[in-house]
Structure formats: structure tokens, C-alpha cells
Coordinates of C-alpha atoms in Angstrom, one line a residue:
M1 CA 88.8 252.2 54.4
E2 CA 87.7 249.2 52.6
Q3 CA 85.5 251.4 50.2
A4 CA 88.4 254.0 49.8
A5 CA 90.8 251.1 48.8
K6 CA 88.4 250.0 46.2
E7 CA 88.0 253.4 44.7
P8 CA 89.1 253.4 41.2
H9 CA 92.2 255.7 40.3
T10 CA 91.6 259.1 38.7
I11 CA 94.6 258.3 36.5
S12 CA 94.5 255.7 33.9
L13 CA 97.8 254.4 32.0
K14 CA 97.8 252.7 28.6
V15 CA 101.1 251.2 27.3
L16 CA 101.4 250.2 23.7
R17 CA 104.4 248.4 21.9
L18 CA 105.9 250.6 19.1
S19 CA 106.3 248.2 15.9
R20 CA 107.1 248.8 12.4
P21 CA 104.4 248.9 9.9
Q22 CA 104.3 246.2 7.2
L23 CA 103.1 246.0 3.6
A24 CA 99.5 244.6 3.5
T25 CA 98.9 241.6 1.4
Q26 CA 96.1 240.4 -0.9
D27 CA 95.1 237.1 -2.6
P28 CA 94.2 238.2 -6.2
L29 CA 91.5 235.9 -7.8
P30 CA 92.6 234.0 -11.1
E31 CA 91.2 235.2 -14.6
D32 CA 88.4 232.7 -15.0
P33 CA 85.4 233.9 -16.9
T34 CA 83.3 231.0 -15.2
I35 CA 83.8 232.7 -11.9
A36 CA 80.8 235.1 -11.3
L37 CA 82.9 237.0 -8.5
S38 CA 84.5 240.4 -9.4
Q39 CA 88.3 240.3 -9.3
Q40 CA 88.2 243.5 -7.5
A41 CA 86.5 242.0 -4.6
A42 CA 89.6 240.2 -3.6
L43 CA 91.9 243.2 -3.7
A44 CA 92.8 245.2 -0.6
L45 CA 93.2 248.5 -2.4
P46 CA 91.9 248.3 -6.1
S47 CA 93.6 250.7 -8.2
A48 CA 94.3 251.6 -11.7
S49 CA 98.1 252.1 -11.4
I50 CA 98.7 249.0 -9.3
D51 CA 99.2 245.5 -10.8
D52 CA 96.3 243.5 -9.3
A53 CA 98.1 240.3 -9.6
F54 CA 100.7 241.2 -7.3
T55 CA 100.4 240.0 -3.5
L56 CA 101.9 243.3 -2.0
T57 CA 99.9 246.4 -1.7
T58 CA 100.7 250.0 -0.7
L59 CA 98.5 249.6 2.4
L60 CA 100.5 249.7 5.5
T61 CA 99.3 247.6 8.5
L62 CA 100.2 247.4 12.2
P63 CA 100.4 244.0 14.3
T64 CA 97.2 243.3 16.2
T65 CA 98.8 241.6 19.0
F66 CA 101.9 242.3 21.1
G67 CA 104.1 239.7 18.9
T68 CA 107.4 238.1 19.5
A69 CA 110.5 239.9 21.2
Y70 CA 113.9 238.5 20.3
V71 CA 117.4 238.9 21.8
G72 CA 119.2 241.6 20.0
E73 CA 116.6 244.2 19.1
S74 CA 115.3 247.3 20.8
F75 CA 112.1 247.0 22.8
S76 CA 110.2 250.4 22.5
C77 CA 106.7 251.2 23.8
T78 CA 104.7 254.4 24.3
L79 CA 102.9 255.4 27.4
S80 CA 99.7 257.5 27.7
L81 CA 98.7 258.9 31.0
N82 CA 95.4 260.3 31.1
N83 CA 93.3 262.2 33.7
E84 CA 89.8 260.6 34.1
L85 CA 88.5 263.2 36.5
P86 CA 85.1 264.6 35.1
L87 CA 84.9 268.1 34.0
N88 CA 82.8 269.4 36.7
S89 CA 85.0 267.8 39.4
D90 CA 86.4 269.6 42.4
K91 CA 89.6 267.7 42.4
R92 CA 92.7 268.2 40.8
I93 CA 95.9 266.0 40.0
L94 CA 99.1 267.3 41.1
S95 CA 102.6 266.1 41.9
V96 CA 102.6 263.3 39.5
K97 CA 105.9 261.0 39.6
L98 CA 106.5 258.1 37.3
T99 CA 109.2 255.6 37.4
A100 CA 109.8 252.7 35.1
D101 CA 112.2 249.6 35.5
M102 CA 112.9 246.4 33.4
Q103 CA 113.0 243.1 35.2
T104 CA 115.2 240.6 33.2
P105 CA 116.1 237.2 34.3
S106 CA 119.3 238.5 36.0
Q107 CA 118.9 242.1 37.0
K108 CA 116.7 245.0 37.1
R109 CA 117.3 248.1 35.3
P110 CA 115.9 251.5 35.4
L111 CA 114.5 253.3 32.3
D112 CA 114.4 256.8 31.3
F113 CA 111.3 258.5 29.6
I114 CA 111.7 260.2 26.3
P115 CA 110.7 263.1 26.6
S116 CA 111.1 263.4 30.2
L117 CA 108.1 263.7 32.4
D118 CA 109.8 265.8 35.4
A119 CA 107.3 268.7 34.8
L120 CA 104.5 266.7 36.0
G121 CA 105.8 266.8 39.5
K122 CA 105.1 270.6 39.7
H123 CA 102.2 271.2 37.2
G124 CA 100.3 267.9 37.2
I125 CA 97.6 266.8 34.5
E126 CA 94.7 268.9 33.7
I127 CA 91.3 267.5 33.5
G128 CA 90.7 265.6 30.3
A129 CA 94.5 265.9 29.3
S130 CA 96.9 263.2 28.4
T131 CA 100.6 263.1 28.6
Q132 CA 102.6 260.7 26.4
S133 CA 106.2 259.3 26.5
T134 CA 108.3 256.5 25.2
L135 CA 110.5 253.9 26.8
T136 CA 113.4 252.0 24.8
F137 CA 115.3 249.0 26.2
D138 CA 117.8 246.8 24.4
L139 CA 117.0 243.1 24.8
R140 CA 120.3 241.1 25.8
E141 CA 118.9 238.1 27.6
E142 CA 116.5 235.4 26.8
G143 CA 113.5 234.6 29.3
M144 CA 110.6 236.5 30.9
H145 CA 110.9 240.2 31.2
V146 CA 108.5 242.6 33.3
L147 CA 108.1 246.0 32.4
C148 CA 107.1 247.8 35.9
I149 CA 105.6 251.4 35.8
N150 CA 104.9 253.1 39.4
I151 CA 102.7 256.2 39.5
N152 CA 102.6 258.4 42.5
Y153 CA 100.3 261.3 42.5
T154 CA 98.5 263.8 44.8
E155 CA 94.7 263.9 44.5
S156 CA 93.7 267.6 45.9
M157 CA 90.4 268.9 46.8
L158 CA 89.5 272.5 45.7
Q159 CA 86.9 274.8 47.3
Q160 CA 85.5 277.9 45.6
S161 CA 86.7 281.3 47.1
T162 CA 84.1 283.5 48.2
S163 CA 86.2 286.7 48.0
G164 CA 89.1 287.9 46.0
P165 CA 89.5 288.7 42.3
E166 CA 89.0 285.9 39.6
N167 CA 91.1 285.6 36.7
E168 CA 90.6 283.7 33.3
S169 CA 92.1 280.5 34.5
G170 CA 90.4 280.6 38.0
G171 CA 93.5 280.1 39.7
Q172 CA 92.8 282.6 42.5
A173 CA 89.1 281.5 42.7
A174 CA 90.0 278.1 44.3
I175 CA 91.9 277.0 47.3
A176 CA 93.2 273.5 48.3
T177 CA 91.5 272.3 51.5
G178 CA 92.7 268.6 51.6
G179 CA 94.1 266.0 49.6
R180 CA 95.8 262.6 49.4
V181 CA 98.5 260.6 47.8
R182 CA 97.7 257.8 45.7
S183 CA 99.8 255.0 44.2
L184 CA 99.3 253.0 41.1
R185 CA 101.5 250.2 39.8
K186 CA 101.3 248.5 36.5
L187 CA 103.2 245.2 35.3
Y188 CA 103.5 244.1 31.8
N189 CA 105.0 240.7 31.2
F190 CA 106.6 239.3 27.9
N191 CA 109.0 236.6 26.6
V192 CA 112.1 237.2 24.9
G193 CA 113.4 234.4 22.6
P194 CA 116.7 233.8 20.7
C195 CA 116.8 235.2 17.4
L196 CA 119.9 233.2 16.0
S197 CA 121.2 229.7 16.9
V198 CA 124.9 229.5 16.7
R199 CA 126.5 226.1 16.5
T200 CA 130.4 226.1 16.2
K201 CA 133.3 223.6 15.3
A202 CA 137.0 223.9 15.7
T203 CA 139.5 222.2 13.7
S204 CA 143.2 222.3 14.7
L205 CA 145.6 223.0 11.8
P206 CA 149.3 222.3 12.0
A207 CA 151.1 224.7 14.0
V208 CA 153.8 227.3 12.6
D209 CA 157.3 226.5 13.8
T210 CA 159.0 229.4 15.8
L211 CA 162.5 230.1 17.0
D212 CA 161.0 228.9 20.4
T213 CA 160.6 225.3 19.4
S214 CA 158.9 224.3 22.5
S215 CA 155.9 226.5 21.8
P216 CA 154.9 226.7 18.2
L217 CA 152.2 228.9 17.0
E218 CA 148.8 227.4 17.0
K219 CA 146.2 227.7 14.3
F220 CA 142.4 226.8 14.1
L221 CA 139.6 226.9 11.4
L222 CA 136.3 227.7 13.4
E223 CA 133.1 226.9 11.5
C224 CA 129.8 228.3 12.8
Q225 CA 126.4 227.3 11.6
L226 CA 123.6 230.2 12.0
E227 CA 120.1 229.2 12.1
N228 CA 117.4 231.8 11.9
L229 CA 114.9 231.1 14.9
A230 CA 112.9 234.2 14.3
H231 CA 109.3 234.3 12.5
D232 CA 110.5 237.0 10.0
T233 CA 113.3 237.0 7.3
I234 CA 116.6 238.4 8.8
T235 CA 119.8 239.8 6.9
I236 CA 123.0 239.4 8.5
E237 CA 124.8 242.6 7.5
R238 CA 128.0 242.2 9.6
L239 CA 129.4 239.0 11.6
V240 CA 132.5 239.9 14.0
F241 CA 134.4 237.0 15.9
E242 CA 136.4 238.6 18.8
A243 CA 139.0 236.1 19.9
R244 CA 140.8 236.7 23.4
A245 CA 144.6 237.2 23.2
P246 CA 146.9 235.8 22.2
F247 CA 144.7 234.8 19.3
S248 CA 143.4 236.9 16.3
S249 CA 140.8 236.1 13.9
K250 CA 140.3 236.8 10.2
S251 CA 137.0 236.4 8.7
L252 CA 136.5 234.1 5.6
N253 CA 132.9 235.1 4.6
W254 CA 131.3 238.0 2.7
D255 CA 133.9 240.8 3.6
A256 CA 135.1 241.0 0.1
E257 CA 133.4 243.7 -2.2
H258 CA 130.6 242.8 -4.6
V259 CA 129.3 240.0 -2.3
V260 CA 125.7 239.6 -1.5
V261 CA 125.0 239.4 2.2
P262 CA 123.3 236.2 3.6
I263 CA 119.3 236.7 3.9
L264 CA 117.8 233.9 6.2
A265 CA 114.3 232.9 6.0
P266 CA 112.5 231.5 9.1
R267 CA 114.6 228.2 10.1
E268 CA 116.9 228.5 7.4
V269 CA 120.7 227.9 7.9
T270 CA 123.9 229.3 6.8
Q271 CA 127.6 228.5 7.4
V272 CA 130.3 230.9 7.9
A273 CA 134.1 230.5 8.9
F274 CA 137.0 232.1 10.8
W275 CA 140.5 231.8 10.6
I276 CA 142.1 231.9 14.2
S277 CA 145.8 232.1 14.7
E278 CA 148.2 232.9 17.4
D279 CA 150.2 236.0 17.7
N280 CA 153.7 235.7 18.8
S281 CA 153.8 239.5 19.7
V282 CA 151.3 239.0 22.5
T283 CA 152.5 237.9 25.7
D284 CA 149.4 237.0 27.7
E285 CA 149.9 233.9 29.8
K286 CA 148.5 230.5 28.5
E287 CA 147.5 227.6 30.6
I288 CA 149.8 224.5 29.6
T289 CA 148.6 221.0 30.4
K290 CA 151.1 218.2 31.5
D291 CA 151.3 216.7 28.2
G292 CA 152.3 220.2 26.8
R293 CA 149.0 220.9 25.1
T294 CA 147.7 224.7 25.4
V295 CA 144.3 225.5 26.8
S296 CA 142.8 228.5 25.4
E297 CA 139.5 230.0 25.5
L298 CA 137.8 231.8 22.4
Q299 CA 135.2 234.5 23.5
P300 CA 133.3 235.6 20.5
A301 CA 130.6 237.4 22.5
L302 CA 132.7 239.6 24.6
Q303 CA 134.0 242.7 22.7
S304 CA 136.3 245.8 23.2
L305 CA 137.6 245.1 26.9
L306 CA 139.6 248.1 28.3
Y307 CA 141.9 245.8 30.0
S308 CA 145.1 246.8 28.4
Q309 CA 144.1 250.6 29.4
V310 CA 143.9 250.1 33.2
D311 CA 146.8 251.4 35.2
F312 CA 146.6 248.7 37.7
Q313 CA 149.4 250.1 39.9
K314 CA 147.5 253.3 40.8
I315 CA 144.2 251.4 41.6
T316 CA 143.1 252.8 45.3
T317 CA 140.4 251.0 47.4
Y318 CA 138.5 252.3 50.8
N319 CA 137.1 250.3 53.4
A320 CA 138.6 246.9 52.2
T321 CA 139.9 244.3 54.3
N322 CA 143.0 244.2 52.1
T323 CA 143.8 247.4 50.4
I324 CA 145.3 245.5 47.2
S325 CA 142.1 243.4 46.9
G326 CA 140.6 246.1 44.6
R327 CA 143.4 245.9 42.2
A328 CA 143.3 242.0 42.4
I329 CA 139.7 241.6 41.1
V330 CA 140.3 244.2 38.2
E331 CA 143.5 242.3 37.2
K332 CA 141.4 239.3 36.7
T333 CA 141.1 238.2 32.9
W334 CA 138.0 237.0 31.4
S335 CA 138.8 233.6 31.6
Q336 CA 139.2 234.0 35.3
R337 CA 136.0 236.0 35.9
L338 CA 134.2 233.0 37.8
S339 CA 137.3 232.3 40.0
P340 CA 136.0 232.8 43.9
S341 CA 139.4 234.2 44.9
P342 CA 140.7 236.9 45.1
S343 CA 138.0 238.7 46.0
L344 CA 137.0 242.4 47.3
L345 CA 135.5 242.3 50.8
S346 CA 134.4 245.5 52.6
D347 CA 135.8 246.0 56.3
A348 CA 133.7 248.3 58.8
D349 CA 130.3 248.2 56.8
E350 CA 128.9 247.5 53.6
Q351 CA 130.1 250.5 51.5
L352 CA 133.2 250.1 49.0
L353 CA 134.9 252.7 47.3
I354 CA 137.5 251.9 44.4
N355 CA 139.2 254.4 42.1
I356 CA 140.4 253.1 39.0
P357 CA 142.7 255.4 36.8
F358 CA 143.6 254.5 33.0
A359 CA 146.9 254.4 31.6
Q360 CA 146.4 257.5 29.2
Q361 CA 145.7 259.9 32.3
F362 CA 148.8 261.9 31.9
S363 CA 149.4 261.4 28.1
F364 CA 147.7 262.5 25.0
A365 CA 148.0 259.1 23.3
G366 CA 144.0 258.4 23.0
T367 CA 140.8 258.7 24.2
I368 CA 138.8 256.4 26.5
R369 CA 135.0 255.8 25.9
L370 CA 133.2 253.8 28.4
H371 CA 130.3 251.6 27.0
S372 CA 129.5 249.4 30.0
I373 CA 130.7 247.9 33.3
L374 CA 131.3 244.1 33.9
I375 CA 130.7 242.9 37.5
R376 CA 130.2 239.7 39.4
S377 CA 129.2 239.5 43.1
S378 CA 127.0 236.7 44.2
D379 CA 123.3 235.7 44.9
S380 CA 123.7 236.3 48.8
E381 CA 122.8 239.4 50.6
S382 CA 126.6 240.7 50.5
A383 CA 126.1 241.6 46.8
P384 CA 126.1 245.2 46.3
Q385 CA 122.9 246.8 45.3
T386 CA 123.5 250.6 44.4
L387 CA 126.5 251.6 42.5
H388 CA 127.5 255.4 41.9
L389 CA 129.9 256.3 39.2
F390 CA 132.2 259.2 39.3
T391 CA 134.5 260.4 36.5
N392 CA 137.9 262.2 36.1
R393 CA 138.0 262.8 40.2
E394 CA 141.6 262.5 41.7
D395 CA 140.3 263.5 45.1
M396 CA 137.6 260.9 45.6
D397 CA 136.7 259.5 49.0
F398 CA 133.8 258.6 51.0
S399 CA 132.9 262.3 52.3
T400 CA 133.7 263.5 48.5
A401 CA 131.2 260.9 47.3
A402 CA 128.6 261.7 49.8
D403 CA 128.7 265.4 48.8
L404 CA 128.9 265.1 45.0
E405 CA 126.0 264.0 42.6
P406 CA 127.1 261.1 40.8
V407 CA 127.5 261.0 37.0
Q408 CA 125.1 257.7 37.1
S409 CA 123.8 255.3 39.3
L410 CA 123.2 251.9 38.6
Q411 CA 121.2 249.2 40.4
L412 CA 122.5 245.7 40.7
S413 CA 121.0 242.4 41.3
R414 CA 122.0 239.2 43.3
S415 CA 123.6 237.0 40.7
N416 CA 126.4 234.5 40.6
E417 CA 126.7 235.3 36.9
V418 CA 128.7 238.4 35.4
Q419 CA 126.3 241.4 35.0
E420 CA 126.9 243.9 32.3
L421 CA 125.6 247.3 33.2
P422 CA 125.3 249.7 30.3
V423 CA 126.3 253.4 31.1
R424 CA 125.0 256.5 29.3
R425 CA 127.6 256.8 26.6
A426 CA 127.1 260.7 26.1
L427 CA 128.5 261.1 29.9
F428 CA 131.3 258.8 29.5
G429 CA 133.0 260.2 26.4
N430 CA 136.4 261.2 27.7
V431 CA 137.3 259.1 30.8
Y432 CA 140.7 258.9 32.3
S433 CA 139.6 258.1 35.8
L434 CA 136.7 256.2 37.0
S435 CA 135.5 255.8 40.8
L436 CA 132.9 253.5 41.6
F437 CA 131.0 253.8 45.0
F438 CA 129.1 250.8 46.3
A439 CA 126.7 252.5 48.6
D440 CA 124.7 249.5 50.0
N441 CA 123.9 245.9 49.6
F442 CA 120.9 243.5 50.0
G443 CA 121.2 243.3 54.0
E444 CA 124.6 241.9 54.9
E445 CA 127.0 243.8 57.2
T446 CA 129.9 243.5 54.5
S447 CA 129.8 243.6 50.6
E448 CA 131.9 241.3 48.4
V449 CA 132.8 241.7 44.8
F450 CA 134.7 238.9 42.8
Y451 CA 135.2 240.4 39.3
L452 CA 135.2 244.0 37.7
G453 CA 135.7 244.7 33.9
F454 CA 135.1 247.3 31.5
K455 CA 133.8 247.7 27.9
G456 CA 134.3 250.6 25.7
D457 CA 136.6 251.6 22.8
F458 CA 140.1 253.5 22.9
T459 CA 140.9 256.0 20.1
R460 CA 144.7 256.5 19.4
L461 CA 145.9 259.8 18.5
N462 CA 149.1 260.0 16.4
R463 CA 151.3 262.7 17.7
E464 CA 154.5 261.3 16.2
P465 CA 156.5 263.5 13.9
V466 CA 155.9 262.7 10.4
E467 CA 158.8 262.6 7.7
V468 CA 158.3 264.3 4.5
L469 CA 160.6 264.4 1.5
Y470 CA 160.3 267.1 -0.9
E471 CA 161.6 266.5 -4.5
A472 CA 163.3 269.6 -6.3
A473 CA 163.3 267.8 -9.5
A474 CA 161.3 264.4 -9.7
N475 CA 163.4 261.4 -11.1
P476 CA 161.0 259.1 -13.3
R477 CA 163.0 256.0 -12.4
D478 CA 162.0 256.5 -8.7
H479 CA 158.3 256.5 -9.4
V480 CA 157.2 253.2 -11.1
L481 CA 153.9 253.3 -12.6
A482 CA 151.3 251.0 -11.4
Q483 CA 149.9 248.5 -13.8
G484 CA 147.2 249.8 -16.1
I485 CA 148.1 253.4 -15.9
T486 CA 149.5 255.0 -19.0
Q487 CA 152.4 257.2 -19.0
G488 CA 152.1 261.0 -19.9
V489 CA 151.2 264.4 -18.1
G490 CA 147.7 264.7 -17.1
T491 CA 146.8 261.0 -17.3
N492 CA 144.8 258.7 -15.1
Q493 CA 143.6 255.3 -14.9
L494 CA 141.3 255.4 -17.8
G495 CA 144.0 256.7 -20.2
K496 CA 145.4 260.3 -21.2
G497 CA 144.0 263.4 -20.2
A498 CA 142.4 265.8 -22.5

């Protein structure tokens, strides 16, 4: 048994990180007649058509090490699965199954192979052959990440047949006399660091008086200092500040035309600013202190919440100790996400089912596209572990959830923080109802959830009638020319037409 356990695997796995190539550099020698060395010796690629004094060449190089990973970029790697059996071996590799997971500091997420490797489960890998695929994961957290790849395969023994016809591939000339299932697990650790450091400073401006003198509209000037913490130069193409209602933001940066976007070298710093103002048309509740000051929370990181599109009155919950607790955790705002009450607690067992319709279900006012789910449970064994998602089902209950194939299944982790679970956007492009089935937890008899939110976008469709006025004879006095446009038939902004 010990010798069998130490036997090397007949399948090998190689994992390489995919990186963008860079232009190779060179250090040209100065033109000095006293130097005996040839200037061509210092060039990476001597050529008559290239300036030899320039530091960049036309050669492309790849990094020799793993490099550094930063928050905000996509981590991509290629996998090569090889059959290491000798050509004269009487063994065959069959029924190969691969799974990949990325363990982040807060949760564990399954990864999809591109292209899919499902065909290996039927045909296996031929002797001397190899199969390649890629994995991609968006890095959103700092800290240590672990890429875990599990391989299960069947190693079958073949024996030559003494009778029967033989074809070119030899499929009928060999029969399987036995086999065994073997497993291989590979772990790859890497650290993810921050790319940008953001430091903010808010300055309160004089409030705007309104008809309600007890609650004037507040204004702020938010200054942000951005520092490049990466080892490479970065370009900030777009910077958005999302203010929580009832506040709105306006950028005071490079949004105007013909403005060069900032380019930050390593450790370089730039400053940006935003104008934050209170909108009196928004009726969200504000927390008022005893001295009359307004306590508001500005959240630049969270974007595109679908809070206003949820039909709270029609939310239904199954197997809950309180039938309205499902609606209660969805009604929590982002500022209430860490509040321990109210909570959704299961009753008879650990399973929970909650159906969430959106307000646009029976109208044609727009389209909802779901991007991710925000959920907060706990770090105890009562935290849900497996979440099955179903879309656009009005008859969803426990029996239906058990019979139907979910649109997508997600794995949750034990954490007191809010977990953001991205979904496959192609499968959630037109959602008017979402059902969440919490199938199990980490070992407790009951499951408990404290916060539930949704991120996505809502595209409004204009179905209102449009008023059109047709003029039988145009009156020149009703059409004032813009400044810079000359008068006359067939003219344009550059002058009279030909």
C-alpha cells in the first residue's frame, strides 16, 4: 500500500500565468573613438533601419518570474494537462475531470475552464497527448490568494485480445481488465497588492436655503489624493464617485474635452475633486443628531444598486421563523448592512427560499440586468454555504427548486463582512424575478442571513407618446439662428453652401 501511494502520477499539470509582452530595452554605448568595443555589441537587435541610440527595441520579452498581481486587474493563467505514460504502456487514461477554485481572503469561488474540458470525461487523454485551457479571475481583494486545481482520473489496464477483428486504431484488439481512480491536487499561492492608494478630505460648504428652513440642502467639496502603488506606470482613464442618496456628485476633473488624462509613474501622486450636493427631490431618510446635524454616509465604492427596482411588498419567503423577515433584510439600505437585526432565520432545517420580484415585472418600463449579489451572513456554522439562483419563476417552492436545474450555483464562505458574488451576466440579462435557494450551511441546524442586496443596471425604455409639430410654412422669426451660423439656404457652420 505504501509503494502504491508513492507511485508517481501518470498525468502532469503545468500552470503558467499569462502576461502581456513588453518591448525589450538596450543600453547603447556612447560614440567614443577611444573605446575599442564595437557599438553593435551593446544592441539587443542590431539593424540598419532602427536608431541604435534609442533604448527601446522591436523585440518583445516576457517576464521571467510570476510578477506582482494588483487589485483591479484580471488574473489569467493557462493549464497544460499531459499524459506521461510511455508509448508501449498497457495503461490508458480515461474519465478525466478537472475543477478549479480561487480561495480569496474572504471566500472561495469556482472557476470555469475556457475552452471547456468536459470532453475529457468521455474520451480521456491519449498517450503522449496534452490538453490546454485557460482560467480568468478578477482580483478584487488584497491579500493571499490560492488557486486550487483538483484532477480525478481513471487509470485503466488494457489486455490484448487473442480473437476478433482488429481495426486501425486497435480499439477492438484490447479489452479493459481493471483500473483504479486516482486524484491529483495542485495549489498555487500568490499575493495581491493594492494598485492605488486613495486618501480623501471632505470640506463642508455653506448650505442652500430651501422653503423648509429646518433642513437646508448640504454641499461638500471632496478632495481625493491618488497614489500609484504599483511598480509600473498606470493611466487613469475614468474616475467615478458614486454618492449614496440623497446626495449626488459632479466631477471637477478631466471630464472636459481635449484634456489629457493623468499618467502616474510608480509612487507618483495626483489630486482630484468632486462636488457633492444634496438633492431635494430624493426622499431617503437621513439620520439627524440631537444638535440638528445630518449624518450621511458617502460610498464611492458601491455602484449600481437595484434597491429602487425591488418590489418589497411581493417578496415571499419559505421556511423562515418570521414570514416577513426575508423582506426585512432586503429592505435594509447599504448603511444598515452591518446591523444584526432584523435577520432571516430558517425554521425547520437549514434550507431557505426567498422569491424577489422587481417592480418592472408587469410593465415595459425597462430591462434589468443583474451583475452580482451582495450577502452578509456570519462566520459561524449557521452561514449558508450553497446558493442556487433561478430567474423569472412565479411558481418557485422547495419542490420546484429541487426538480429544476439552477441558472447558476454559488459557493459562499463564513464571513462577517458583505460578500459580493458575481453572476454570469449572459444568463441574467433580462430579470424580472429572482429566486434564491440556500441549500445548506456549514453544519448548523438553522441558517441565518443578515443582509441581501443586488448590483446591476436598469435600462429605461421610453414608451410615452411624442408630440410632433409640422409647419406648413416656416416663419423665420420662430427659428433664431445660433451664433456663428450665417443665414441663407444650404448654409452650414462653416459658411454658405456651394
